[in-house]
Coordinates of C-alpha atoms in Angstrom, one line a residue:
Chain A
S196 CA 66.1 9.2 9.1
S197 CA 65.7 12.5 11.4
E198 CA 63.2 14.5 11.7
L199 CA 65.7 17.5 11.2
T200 CA 67.5 18.0 7.9
Q201 CA 71.4 19.4 7.9
D202 CA 73.9 19.1 4.7
P203 CA 75.5 16.1 5.1
T204 CA 78.9 18.2 4.2
M205 CA 79.7 21.9 3.8
S206 CA 83.3 23.6 3.1
V207 CA 84.2 27.5 3.5
A208 CA 87.5 28.8 2.7
L209 CA 89.7 30.0 6.2
G210 CA 88.6 33.4 7.1
Q211 CA 84.8 33.4 4.9
T212 CA 81.5 32.4 6.8
V213 CA 79.4 29.9 6.5
R214 CA 75.8 29.1 8.0
I215 CA 74.9 25.9 8.5
T216 CA 71.2 25.5 7.5
C217 CA 69.1 22.6 9.8
Q218 CA 65.4 22.6 8.6
G219 CA 62.2 20.5 10.0
D220 CA 58.9 21.6 11.4
G221 CA 59.1 21.5 14.6
L222 CA 61.9 24.5 14.6
R223 CA 58.3 26.3 13.7
N224 CA 57.3 26.4 17.8
Y225 CA 61.0 25.1 19.8
F226 CA 64.0 27.0 19.5
A227 CA 67.3 24.7 18.1
S228 CA 70.7 24.1 19.8
W229 CA 73.8 23.0 17.7
Y230 CA 76.6 21.2 18.4
Q231 CA 80.2 20.8 17.9
Q232 CA 82.1 17.8 17.7
K233 CA 85.4 16.9 16.4
P234 CA 86.6 13.3 16.4
G235 CA 87.2 11.2 19.1
Q236 CA 85.3 13.8 21.3
A237 CA 82.1 14.2 22.8
P238 CA 80.0 17.0 21.2
V239 CA 80.5 20.7 23.1
L240 CA 77.4 23.4 22.6
V241 CA 78.1 26.4 20.9
I242 CA 74.5 27.9 20.6
Y243 CA 71.4 27.5 22.1
G244 CA 68.3 29.2 22.7
K245 CA 67.0 32.6 20.7
D246 CA 71.2 32.6 19.7
N247 CA 73.1 32.1 23.0
R248 CA 76.8 31.1 23.5
P249 CA 78.3 29.3 26.6
S250 CA 81.2 30.5 28.3
G251 CA 83.9 29.9 25.9
I252 CA 82.6 29.6 22.9
P253 CA 84.2 32.1 20.4
D254 CA 81.5 35.3 19.2
R255 CA 82.2 34.3 16.1
F256 CA 79.7 31.9 16.4
S257 CA 76.2 32.4 16.2
G258 CA 72.4 31.1 16.0
S259 CA 68.8 32.4 14.0
R260 CA 66.0 31.1 13.6
S261 CA 63.2 31.5 10.3
G262 CA 60.0 29.5 9.9
D263 CA 60.7 25.6 10.0
A264 CA 64.9 26.4 9.5
A265 CA 67.8 27.0 12.4
S266 CA 70.7 28.2 11.0
L267 CA 74.3 28.3 12.3
T268 CA 76.4 30.7 11.4
I269 CA 80.9 31.0 11.8
T270 CA 81.9 34.5 10.9
G271 CA 85.4 34.2 10.0
A272 CA 86.0 30.7 10.1
Q273 CA 89.1 28.9 11.5
A274 CA 90.7 26.2 11.0
E275 CA 89.8 24.5 14.2
D276 CA 85.9 24.9 13.5
E277 CA 86.7 22.1 10.8
A278 CA 84.4 19.5 12.7
E279 CA 80.7 18.3 12.3
Y280 CA 77.8 20.3 13.7
Y281 CA 74.6 19.0 14.6
C282 CA 71.9 20.5 15.5
N283 CA 68.3 19.2 18.2
S284 CA 65.1 20.8 19.0
R285 CA 61.9 18.9 19.7
H286 CA 60.2 16.7 17.1
S287 CA 57.2 18.3 15.7
S288 CA 54.5 16.3 17.5
G289 CA 56.4 17.2 20.9
S290 CA 56.6 14.2 22.2
H291 CA 60.4 13.8 22.3
L292 CA 64.4 15.6 21.1
V293 CA 66.0 14.7 17.7
F294 CA 69.3 15.5 16.2
G295 CA 69.8 16.8 13.1
G296 CA 71.7 13.5 11.0
G297 CA 74.8 16.5 10.9
T298 CA 76.6 18.4 9.0
K299 CA 80.5 17.7 8.3
L300 CA 82.5 21.1 7.7
T301 CA 85.7 21.5 6.4
V302 CA 87.5 25.2 6.2
L303 CA 89.9 24.7 3.5
Chain B
Q195 CA 83.4 22.6 38.2
V196 CA 80.1 19.5 37.0
Q197 CA 81.5 16.3 35.3
L198 CA 79.7 13.8 34.2
Q199 CA 81.2 9.8 33.9
E200 CA 79.8 7.0 32.4
S201 CA 80.3 3.4 33.3
G202 CA 79.5 0.1 32.2
P203 CA 80.3 -3.5 30.5
G204 CA 82.1 -2.5 26.8
L205 CA 80.4 -5.5 25.3
V206 CA 77.3 -7.3 25.7
K207 CA 75.8 -10.5 23.5
P208 CA 72.4 -10.3 21.4
S209 CA 69.7 -10.3 23.1
E210 CA 70.6 -9.3 26.5
T211 CA 70.2 -6.6 28.6
L212 CA 72.8 -3.4 28.4
S213 CA 72.9 -1.2 31.2
L214 CA 74.8 1.8 31.9
T215 CA 75.2 4.2 34.8
C216 CA 76.2 8.2 35.0
N217 CA 78.0 9.3 38.0
V218 CA 77.6 12.8 38.4
S219 CA 80.1 15.3 40.7
G220 CA 79.7 18.6 41.1
A221 CA 76.1 19.6 40.8
S222 CA 73.3 18.5 42.7
I223 CA 71.4 15.3 40.6
T224 CA 67.6 16.9 41.6
N225 CA 67.4 20.2 39.9
S226 CA 67.8 18.8 36.1
Y227 CA 67.0 16.7 33.6
W228 CA 69.3 14.4 32.4
S229 CA 69.4 12.5 29.1
W230 CA 71.0 9.8 27.6
I231 CA 72.1 9.7 23.6
R232 CA 74.1 7.7 21.2
Q233 CA 76.5 7.3 18.2
P234 CA 77.0 4.4 16.3
A235 CA 80.5 3.9 15.0
G236 CA 80.5 6.6 11.9
K237 CA 77.1 7.8 12.5
G238 CA 74.9 10.4 13.8
L239 CA 73.1 11.0 17.4
E240 CA 70.4 9.6 18.2
W241 CA 68.5 11.1 21.3
I242 CA 67.9 8.1 23.5
G243 CA 65.7 10.0 26.5
R244 CA 65.8 12.1 29.2
I245 CA 64.7 11.7 33.2
Y246 CA 64.1 14.0 35.7
L247 CA 63.0 14.2 39.5
G248 CA 60.4 12.0 40.8
G249 CA 61.9 9.7 37.7
N250 CA 59.8 11.3 35.5
T251 CA 60.5 10.0 31.7
N252 CA 60.4 11.2 28.4
Y253 CA 62.1 8.5 25.7
N254 CA 62.6 8.2 21.8
P255 CA 59.6 6.0 20.7
S256 CA 62.1 4.1 17.9
L257 CA 63.2 2.9 21.9
K258 CA 60.6 3.4 24.2
N259 CA 59.9 -0.4 24.2
R260 CA 62.9 -1.3 25.5
V261 CA 64.8 1.3 27.6
T262 CA 64.4 2.0 31.3
M263 CA 66.0 4.9 33.2
S264 CA 66.1 5.6 36.5
L265 CA 67.3 8.3 39.2
D266 CA 69.5 7.0 41.9
T267 CA 70.1 10.6 44.1
S268 CA 71.2 9.1 47.4
Q269 CA 74.4 7.9 44.6
T270 CA 74.4 11.7 42.4
Q271 CA 74.1 8.8 39.3
F272 CA 71.4 7.9 36.8
S273 CA 70.8 4.7 35.0
M274 CA 69.4 3.5 31.7
S275 CA 68.9 0.0 30.6
L276 CA 68.3 -1.5 27.4
T277 CA 66.7 -4.8 26.6
S278 CA 66.9 -7.0 24.0
V279 CA 69.9 -5.5 22.6
T280 CA 71.2 -6.2 18.4
A281 CA 74.6 -5.7 17.1
A282 CA 72.2 -2.1 15.8
D283 CA 72.7 -0.8 19.2
T284 CA 76.7 -1.2 19.0
A285 CA 77.2 2.4 19.5
I286 CA 79.1 4.9 22.2
Y287 CA 76.5 6.3 24.9
Y288 CA 77.1 9.4 26.3
C289 CA 75.2 10.8 29.2
A290 CA 74.0 14.8 29.4
R291 CA 72.9 17.1 31.7
V292 CA 69.7 19.4 30.1
I293 CA 68.6 22.5 30.1
S294 CA 65.1 23.6 30.0
S295 CA 64.2 27.0 29.4
Y296 CA 61.8 29.2 27.4
Y297 CA 62.1 32.5 25.2
L298 CA 59.2 35.1 24.8
G299 CA 57.0 31.7 26.1
M300 CA 58.8 29.5 23.3
P301 CA 60.5 27.1 25.4
F302 CA 63.7 25.1 24.1
W303 CA 66.2 22.5 25.3
Y304 CA 70.2 22.2 25.5
F305 CA 72.0 19.2 26.9
D306 CA 74.8 22.0 28.0
L307 CA 77.0 19.5 29.8
W308 CA 78.4 15.7 28.2
G309 CA 80.1 12.6 29.7
R310 CA 83.2 11.4 27.1
G311 CA 81.2 8.5 26.6
T312 CA 81.4 4.7 26.9
L313 CA 81.5 2.1 23.6
V314 CA 79.4 0.0 24.3
T315 CA 79.5 -3.6 21.4
V316 CA 76.7 -5.6 20.6
S317 CA 78.9 -9.4 20.1
S318 CA 78.5 -13.0 20.7

């Protein structure tokens, strides 16, 4: 089991907004980063730090943090956003990095 | 353009040692942290560990007794070995670059570049 908890599946209607959440004690002290993974492909970084997007990531992706949770928000979801999303941060012990279990997002 | 490419045997026998190399092109290997991450078929990502300049390492406690990472600056590559493998170690193995930074005193890390991954199967 992962120390970072994510809902296994979520869905969003095309053009609507969805918030994917990651929860864990470590998030009280460390920011999360978020990765998008499509079938048969390597993960791609979409959000890091407070709310930073790498070059090439659409601005409909944003990040936030509150207490022991971090969130990835997609505002105006597109068909190409259908993918698995993983959060990553430091374990609450501070000793190592850990991934959340992943959220499979379906765009309806 | 920075690129990472994993290489290694696709098949390893149970109880043997799995060895993988990640070749880095377009970037200095001495200026960053580097990680290995794996993903069993149909499952999530698992962080294996990271290495940085000076050979300093940090491993996932669940694998700590079996994994070793190293840097070869002359070859601009880094490697990992995992001993006493079992079928549970069958996975796609990715190498990635790790960036470490701070915001208002709060640290964060992220994997900004990934290799395409290499499938390793543990089977006799």
